[in-house]
Coordinates of C-alpha atoms in Angstrom, one line a residue:
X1 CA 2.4 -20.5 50.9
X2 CA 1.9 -17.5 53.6
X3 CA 4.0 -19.6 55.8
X4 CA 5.5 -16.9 58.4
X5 CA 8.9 -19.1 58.9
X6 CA 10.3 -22.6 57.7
X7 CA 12.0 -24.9 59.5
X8 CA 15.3 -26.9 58.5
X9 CA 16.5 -30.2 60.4
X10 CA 19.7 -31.5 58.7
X11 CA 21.9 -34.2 60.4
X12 CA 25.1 -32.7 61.7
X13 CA 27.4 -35.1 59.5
X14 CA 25.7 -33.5 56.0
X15 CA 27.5 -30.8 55.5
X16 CA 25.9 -30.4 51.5
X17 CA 23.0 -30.0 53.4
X18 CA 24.0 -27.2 55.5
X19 CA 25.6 -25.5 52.9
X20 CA 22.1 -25.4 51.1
X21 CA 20.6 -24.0 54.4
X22 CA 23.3 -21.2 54.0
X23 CA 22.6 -20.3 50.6
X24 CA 19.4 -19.9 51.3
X25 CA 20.1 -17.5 54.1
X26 CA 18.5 -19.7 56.9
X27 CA 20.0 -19.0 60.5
X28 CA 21.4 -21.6 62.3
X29 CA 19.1 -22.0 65.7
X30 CA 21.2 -24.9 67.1
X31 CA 20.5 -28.9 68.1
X32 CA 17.7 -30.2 68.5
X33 CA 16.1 -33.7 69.6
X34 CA 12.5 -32.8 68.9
X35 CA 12.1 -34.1 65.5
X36 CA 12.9 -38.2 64.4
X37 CA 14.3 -39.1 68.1
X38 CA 18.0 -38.1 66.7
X39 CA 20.3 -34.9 66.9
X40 CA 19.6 -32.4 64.4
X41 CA 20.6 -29.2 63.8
X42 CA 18.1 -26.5 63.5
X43 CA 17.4 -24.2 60.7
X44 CA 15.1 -21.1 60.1
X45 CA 14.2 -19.0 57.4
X46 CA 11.8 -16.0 58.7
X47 CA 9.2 -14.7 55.9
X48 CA 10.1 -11.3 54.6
X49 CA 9.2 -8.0 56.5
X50 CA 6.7 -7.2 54.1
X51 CA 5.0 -10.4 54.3
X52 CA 4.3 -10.0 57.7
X53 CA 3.3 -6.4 57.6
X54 CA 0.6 -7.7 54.9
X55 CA -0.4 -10.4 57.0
X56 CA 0.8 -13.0 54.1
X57 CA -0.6 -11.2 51.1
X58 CA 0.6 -12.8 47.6
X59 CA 3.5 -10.6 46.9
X60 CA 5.2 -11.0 43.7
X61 CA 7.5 -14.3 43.7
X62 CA 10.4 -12.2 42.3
X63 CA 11.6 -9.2 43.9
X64 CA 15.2 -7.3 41.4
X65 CA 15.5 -10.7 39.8
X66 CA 15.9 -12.8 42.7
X67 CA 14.4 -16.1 43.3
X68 CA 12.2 -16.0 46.6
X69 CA 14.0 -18.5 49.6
X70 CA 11.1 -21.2 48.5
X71 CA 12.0 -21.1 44.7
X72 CA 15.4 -21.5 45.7
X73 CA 15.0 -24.6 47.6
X74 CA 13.0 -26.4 45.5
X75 CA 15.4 -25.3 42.9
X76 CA 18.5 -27.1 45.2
X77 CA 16.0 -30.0 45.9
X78 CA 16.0 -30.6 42.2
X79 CA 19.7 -30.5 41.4
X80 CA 20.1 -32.8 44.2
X81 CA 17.7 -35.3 43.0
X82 CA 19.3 -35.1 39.7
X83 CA 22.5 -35.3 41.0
X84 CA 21.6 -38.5 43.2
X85 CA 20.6 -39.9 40.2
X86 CA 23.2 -39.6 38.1
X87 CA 25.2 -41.3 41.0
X88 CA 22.9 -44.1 41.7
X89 CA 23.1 -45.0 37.8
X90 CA 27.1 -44.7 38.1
X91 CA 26.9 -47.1 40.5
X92 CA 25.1 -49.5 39.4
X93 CA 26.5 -49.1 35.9
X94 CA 30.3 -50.0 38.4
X95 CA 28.9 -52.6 39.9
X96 CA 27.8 -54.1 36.2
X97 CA 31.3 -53.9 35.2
X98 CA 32.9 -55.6 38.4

């Protein structure tokens, strides 16, 4: 995507969310009431060194094995999905029963 950093905004309360942010290796920048009129903490994830000494050149999206910070996101962004899923059917599959 040649994007030189990314930008995380996760409510304070969602601490799943967080911890996805810290997987991925994003720092913490702090709160922030620039985006959706609420407090949000801040995330960033720079783009590697290399990327930016190549001015964004495609670079191979996996380095020893690893997933890129991208990949890995999506990849969370999926299991979440998933996982919301599953729960939304459990509920209503509960509120069937009751």
């Amino acid at each position: 995507m040649n994007l030189p950093v990314i930008y995380a905004v996760v409510k304070p309360e969602n601490h799943a969310s967080i911890r996805v942010t810290e997987r991925l290796g994003m720092k913490p920048i702090g709160r922030t009431n620039k985006y959706y009129n609420i407090e949000l903490l801040l995330f960033q994830l720079d783009a590697p060194e290399e990327w930016r000494e190549n001015r964004g050149a495609v670079l191979q999206q996996r380095v020893g094995g690893q997933r890129s910070g991208v990949q890995r996101l999506i990849a969370e962004y999926q299991r979440l999905v998933a996982e919301y899923q599953r729960l939304v059917a459990e509920y209503q599959r509960l509120v069937a029963e009751y």
